[in-house]
PDB file of C-alpha atoms in Angstrom:
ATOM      1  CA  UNK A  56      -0.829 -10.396  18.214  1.00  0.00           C
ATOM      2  CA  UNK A  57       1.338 -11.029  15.313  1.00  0.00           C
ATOM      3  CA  UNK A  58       3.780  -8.135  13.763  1.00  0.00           C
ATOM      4  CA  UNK A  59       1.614  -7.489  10.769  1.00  0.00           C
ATOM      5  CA  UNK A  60      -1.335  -7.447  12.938  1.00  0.00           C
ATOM      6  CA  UNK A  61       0.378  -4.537  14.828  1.00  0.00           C
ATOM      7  CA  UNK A  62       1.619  -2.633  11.684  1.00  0.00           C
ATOM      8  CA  UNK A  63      -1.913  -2.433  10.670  1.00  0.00           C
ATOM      9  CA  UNK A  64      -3.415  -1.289  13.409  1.00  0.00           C
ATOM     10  CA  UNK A  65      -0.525   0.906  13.691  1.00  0.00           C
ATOM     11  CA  UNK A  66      -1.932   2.391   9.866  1.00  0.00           C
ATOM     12  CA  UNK A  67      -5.019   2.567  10.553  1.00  0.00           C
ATOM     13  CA  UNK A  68      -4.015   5.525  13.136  1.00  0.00           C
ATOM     14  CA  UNK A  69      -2.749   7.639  10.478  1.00  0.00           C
ATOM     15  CA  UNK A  70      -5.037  10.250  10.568  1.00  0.00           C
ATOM     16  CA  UNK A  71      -8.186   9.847   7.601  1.00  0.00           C
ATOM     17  CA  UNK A  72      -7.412   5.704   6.957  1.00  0.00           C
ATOM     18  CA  UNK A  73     -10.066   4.159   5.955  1.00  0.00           C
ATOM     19  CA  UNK A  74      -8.599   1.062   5.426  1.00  0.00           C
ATOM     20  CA  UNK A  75      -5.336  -0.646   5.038  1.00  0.00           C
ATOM     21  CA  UNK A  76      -4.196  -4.125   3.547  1.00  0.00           C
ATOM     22  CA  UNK A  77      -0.877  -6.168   2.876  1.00  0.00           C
ATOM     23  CA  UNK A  78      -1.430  -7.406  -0.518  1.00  0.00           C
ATOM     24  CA  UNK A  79       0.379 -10.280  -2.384  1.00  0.00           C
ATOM     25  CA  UNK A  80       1.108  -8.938  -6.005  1.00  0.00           C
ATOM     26  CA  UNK A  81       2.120 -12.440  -7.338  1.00  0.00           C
ATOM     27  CA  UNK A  82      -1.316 -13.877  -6.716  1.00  0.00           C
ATOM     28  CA  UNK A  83      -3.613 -10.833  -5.608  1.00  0.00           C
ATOM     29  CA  UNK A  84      -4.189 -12.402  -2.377  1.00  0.00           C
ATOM     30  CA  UNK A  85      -4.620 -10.300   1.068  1.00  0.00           C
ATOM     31  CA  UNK A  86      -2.097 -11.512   3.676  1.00  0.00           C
ATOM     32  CA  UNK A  87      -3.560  -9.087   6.248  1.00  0.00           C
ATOM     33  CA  UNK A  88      -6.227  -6.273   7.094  1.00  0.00           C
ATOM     34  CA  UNK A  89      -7.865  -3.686   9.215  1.00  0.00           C
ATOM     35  CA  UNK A  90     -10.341  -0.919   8.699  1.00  0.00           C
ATOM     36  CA  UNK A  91     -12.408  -0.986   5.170  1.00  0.00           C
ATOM     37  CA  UNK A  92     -15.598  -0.604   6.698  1.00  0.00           C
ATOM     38  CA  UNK A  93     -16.987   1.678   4.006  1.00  0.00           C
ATOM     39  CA  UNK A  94     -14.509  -0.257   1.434  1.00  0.00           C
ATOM     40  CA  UNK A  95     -14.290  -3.679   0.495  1.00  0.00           C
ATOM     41  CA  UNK A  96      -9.868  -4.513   0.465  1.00  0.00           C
ATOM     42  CA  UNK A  97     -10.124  -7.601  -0.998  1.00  0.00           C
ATOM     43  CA  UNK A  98     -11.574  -6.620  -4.403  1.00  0.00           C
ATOM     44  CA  UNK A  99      -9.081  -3.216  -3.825  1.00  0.00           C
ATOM     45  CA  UNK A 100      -6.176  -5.384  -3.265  1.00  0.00           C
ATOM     46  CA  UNK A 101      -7.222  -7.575  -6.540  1.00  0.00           C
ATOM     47  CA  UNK A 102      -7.676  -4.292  -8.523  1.00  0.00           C
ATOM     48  CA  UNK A 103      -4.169  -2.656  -7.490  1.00  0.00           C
ATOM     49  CA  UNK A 104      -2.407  -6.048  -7.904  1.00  0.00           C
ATOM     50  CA  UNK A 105      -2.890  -5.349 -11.490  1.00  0.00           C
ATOM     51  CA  UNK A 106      -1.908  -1.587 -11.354  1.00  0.00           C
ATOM     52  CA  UNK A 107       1.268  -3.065  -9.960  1.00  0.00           C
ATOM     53  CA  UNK A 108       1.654  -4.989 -12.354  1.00  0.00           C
ATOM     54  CA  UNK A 109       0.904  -3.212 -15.505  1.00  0.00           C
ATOM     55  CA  UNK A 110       3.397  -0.440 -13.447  1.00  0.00           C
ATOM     56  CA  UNK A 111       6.368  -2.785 -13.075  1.00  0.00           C
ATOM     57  CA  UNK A 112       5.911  -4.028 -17.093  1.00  0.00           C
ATOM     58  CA  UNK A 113       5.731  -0.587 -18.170  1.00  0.00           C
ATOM     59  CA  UNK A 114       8.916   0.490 -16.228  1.00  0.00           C
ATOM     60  CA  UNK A 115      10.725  -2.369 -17.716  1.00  0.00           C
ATOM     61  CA  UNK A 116       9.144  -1.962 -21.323  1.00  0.00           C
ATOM     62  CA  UNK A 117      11.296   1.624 -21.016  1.00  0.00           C
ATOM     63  CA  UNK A 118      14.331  -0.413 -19.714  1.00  0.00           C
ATOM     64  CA  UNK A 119      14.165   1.575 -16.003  1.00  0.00           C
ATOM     65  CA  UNK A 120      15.842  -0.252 -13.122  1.00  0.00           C
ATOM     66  CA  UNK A 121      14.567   1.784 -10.466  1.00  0.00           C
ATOM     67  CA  UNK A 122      12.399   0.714  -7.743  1.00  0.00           C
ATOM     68  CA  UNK A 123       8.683   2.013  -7.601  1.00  0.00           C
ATOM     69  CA  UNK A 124       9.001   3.471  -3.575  1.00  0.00           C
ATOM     70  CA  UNK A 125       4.868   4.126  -3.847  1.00  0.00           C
ATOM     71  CA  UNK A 126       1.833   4.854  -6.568  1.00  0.00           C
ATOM     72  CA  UNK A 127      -0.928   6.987  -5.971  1.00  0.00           C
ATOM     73  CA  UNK A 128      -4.272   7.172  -6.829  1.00  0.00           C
ATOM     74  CA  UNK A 129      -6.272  10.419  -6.038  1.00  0.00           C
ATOM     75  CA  UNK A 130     -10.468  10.401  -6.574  1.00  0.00           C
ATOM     76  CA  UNK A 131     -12.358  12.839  -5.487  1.00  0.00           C
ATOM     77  CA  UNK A 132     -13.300  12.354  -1.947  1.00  0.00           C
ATOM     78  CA  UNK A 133     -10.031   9.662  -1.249  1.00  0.00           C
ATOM     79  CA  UNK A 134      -6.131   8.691  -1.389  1.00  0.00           C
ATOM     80  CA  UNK A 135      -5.444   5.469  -2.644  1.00  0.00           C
ATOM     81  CA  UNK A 136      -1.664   4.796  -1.758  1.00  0.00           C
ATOM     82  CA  UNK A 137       0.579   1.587  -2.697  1.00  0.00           C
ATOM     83  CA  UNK A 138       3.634   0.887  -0.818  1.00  0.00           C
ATOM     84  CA  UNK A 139       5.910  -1.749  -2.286  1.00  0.00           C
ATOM     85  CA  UNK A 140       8.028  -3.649   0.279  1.00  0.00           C
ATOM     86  CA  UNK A 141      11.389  -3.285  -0.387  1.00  0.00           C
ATOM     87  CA  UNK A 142      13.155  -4.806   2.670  1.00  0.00           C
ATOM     88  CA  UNK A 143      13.908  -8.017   2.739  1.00  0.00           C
ATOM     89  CA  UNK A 144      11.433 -10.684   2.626  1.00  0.00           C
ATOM     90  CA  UNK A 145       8.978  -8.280   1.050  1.00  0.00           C
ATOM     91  CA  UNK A 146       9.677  -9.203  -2.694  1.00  0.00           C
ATOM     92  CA  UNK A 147       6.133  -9.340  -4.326  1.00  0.00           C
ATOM     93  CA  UNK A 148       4.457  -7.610  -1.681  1.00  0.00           C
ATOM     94  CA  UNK A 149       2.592  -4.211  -1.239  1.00  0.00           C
ATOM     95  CA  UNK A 150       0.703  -2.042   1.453  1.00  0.00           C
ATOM     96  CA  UNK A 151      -2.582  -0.532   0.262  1.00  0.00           C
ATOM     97  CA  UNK A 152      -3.832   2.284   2.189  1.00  0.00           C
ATOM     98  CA  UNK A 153      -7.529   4.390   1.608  1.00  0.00           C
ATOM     99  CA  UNK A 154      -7.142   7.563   2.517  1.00  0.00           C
ATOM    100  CA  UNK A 155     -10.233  10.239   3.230  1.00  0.00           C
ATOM    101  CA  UNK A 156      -8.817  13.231   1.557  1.00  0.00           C
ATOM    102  CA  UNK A 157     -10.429  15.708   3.798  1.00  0.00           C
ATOM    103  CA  UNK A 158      -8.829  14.669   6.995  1.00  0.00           C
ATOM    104  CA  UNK A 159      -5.573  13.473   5.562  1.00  0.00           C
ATOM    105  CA  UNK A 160      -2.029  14.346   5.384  1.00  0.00           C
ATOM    106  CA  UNK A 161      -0.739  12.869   1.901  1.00  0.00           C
ATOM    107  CA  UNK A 162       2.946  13.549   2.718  1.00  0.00           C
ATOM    108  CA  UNK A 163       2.804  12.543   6.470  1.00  0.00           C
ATOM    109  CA  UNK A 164       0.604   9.753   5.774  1.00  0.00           C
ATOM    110  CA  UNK A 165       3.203   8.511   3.073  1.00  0.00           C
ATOM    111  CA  UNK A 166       6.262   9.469   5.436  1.00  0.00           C
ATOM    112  CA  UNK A 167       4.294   7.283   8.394  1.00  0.00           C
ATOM    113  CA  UNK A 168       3.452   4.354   5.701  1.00  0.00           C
ATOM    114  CA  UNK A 169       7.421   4.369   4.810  1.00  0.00           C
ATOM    115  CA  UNK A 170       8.116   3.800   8.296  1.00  0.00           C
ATOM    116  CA  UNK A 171       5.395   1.243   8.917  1.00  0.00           C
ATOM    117  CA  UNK A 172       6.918  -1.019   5.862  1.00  0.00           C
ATOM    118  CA  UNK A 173      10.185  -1.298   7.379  1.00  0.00           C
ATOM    119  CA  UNK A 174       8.641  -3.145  10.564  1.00  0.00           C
ATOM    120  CA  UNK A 175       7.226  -5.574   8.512  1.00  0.00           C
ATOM    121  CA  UNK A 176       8.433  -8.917   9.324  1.00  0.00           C
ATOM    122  CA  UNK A 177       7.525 -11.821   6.826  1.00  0.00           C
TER     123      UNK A 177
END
């Protein structure tokens, strides 16, 4: 089992996943996947690829140099969380995790996701 293979499933134990991707921002391409039964990634990973995007233009339309750590998305029922990898390596890469709101923990499941990113090896 590969290290992204173990990361994932590693996710996918944070309490209300429903599904969890590694997602390359440059092309919108999934590198890697688990869960998502009730939620198709691939077309999620496409769709966030371009909140990422429209994200990093607006931050540098205002001239900001800081690093976007995570963006959230919050419907009604779910937790839509993107990760950007930071270490190194990770440069035009993101975790995508669905969250069940009801059974989740947004600040532990952010904290665990944090920790999750930095085993990452590319």
């Amino acid at each position: 089992m590969s290290n992204l293979d173990t990361v994932l499933k590693e996710a996918m134990q944070i309490d209300g996943a429903i599904g969890v991707a590694l997602v390359d921002y440059t092309s919108g391409m999934t590198l890697g996947q688990a869960g998502g039964a009730v939620l198709d990634l691939e077309v999620a990973a496409a769709g966030n690829t371009e909140v990422v995007r429209s994200e990093m233009r607006t931050m540098e339309s205002l001239g900001m140099r800081e690093g976007i750590q995570d963006i959230l998305i919050t419907l009604n029922t779910q937790y839509h969380l993107i990760r950007l990898i930071s270490g190194q390596g990770g440069q035009g890469l993101f975790l995508y995790m669905a969250l069940d709101k009801g059974r989740a923990n947004l600040a532990l499941a952010r904290h665990k996701l944090a920790n999750l990113e930095r085993n990452i090896q590319i």
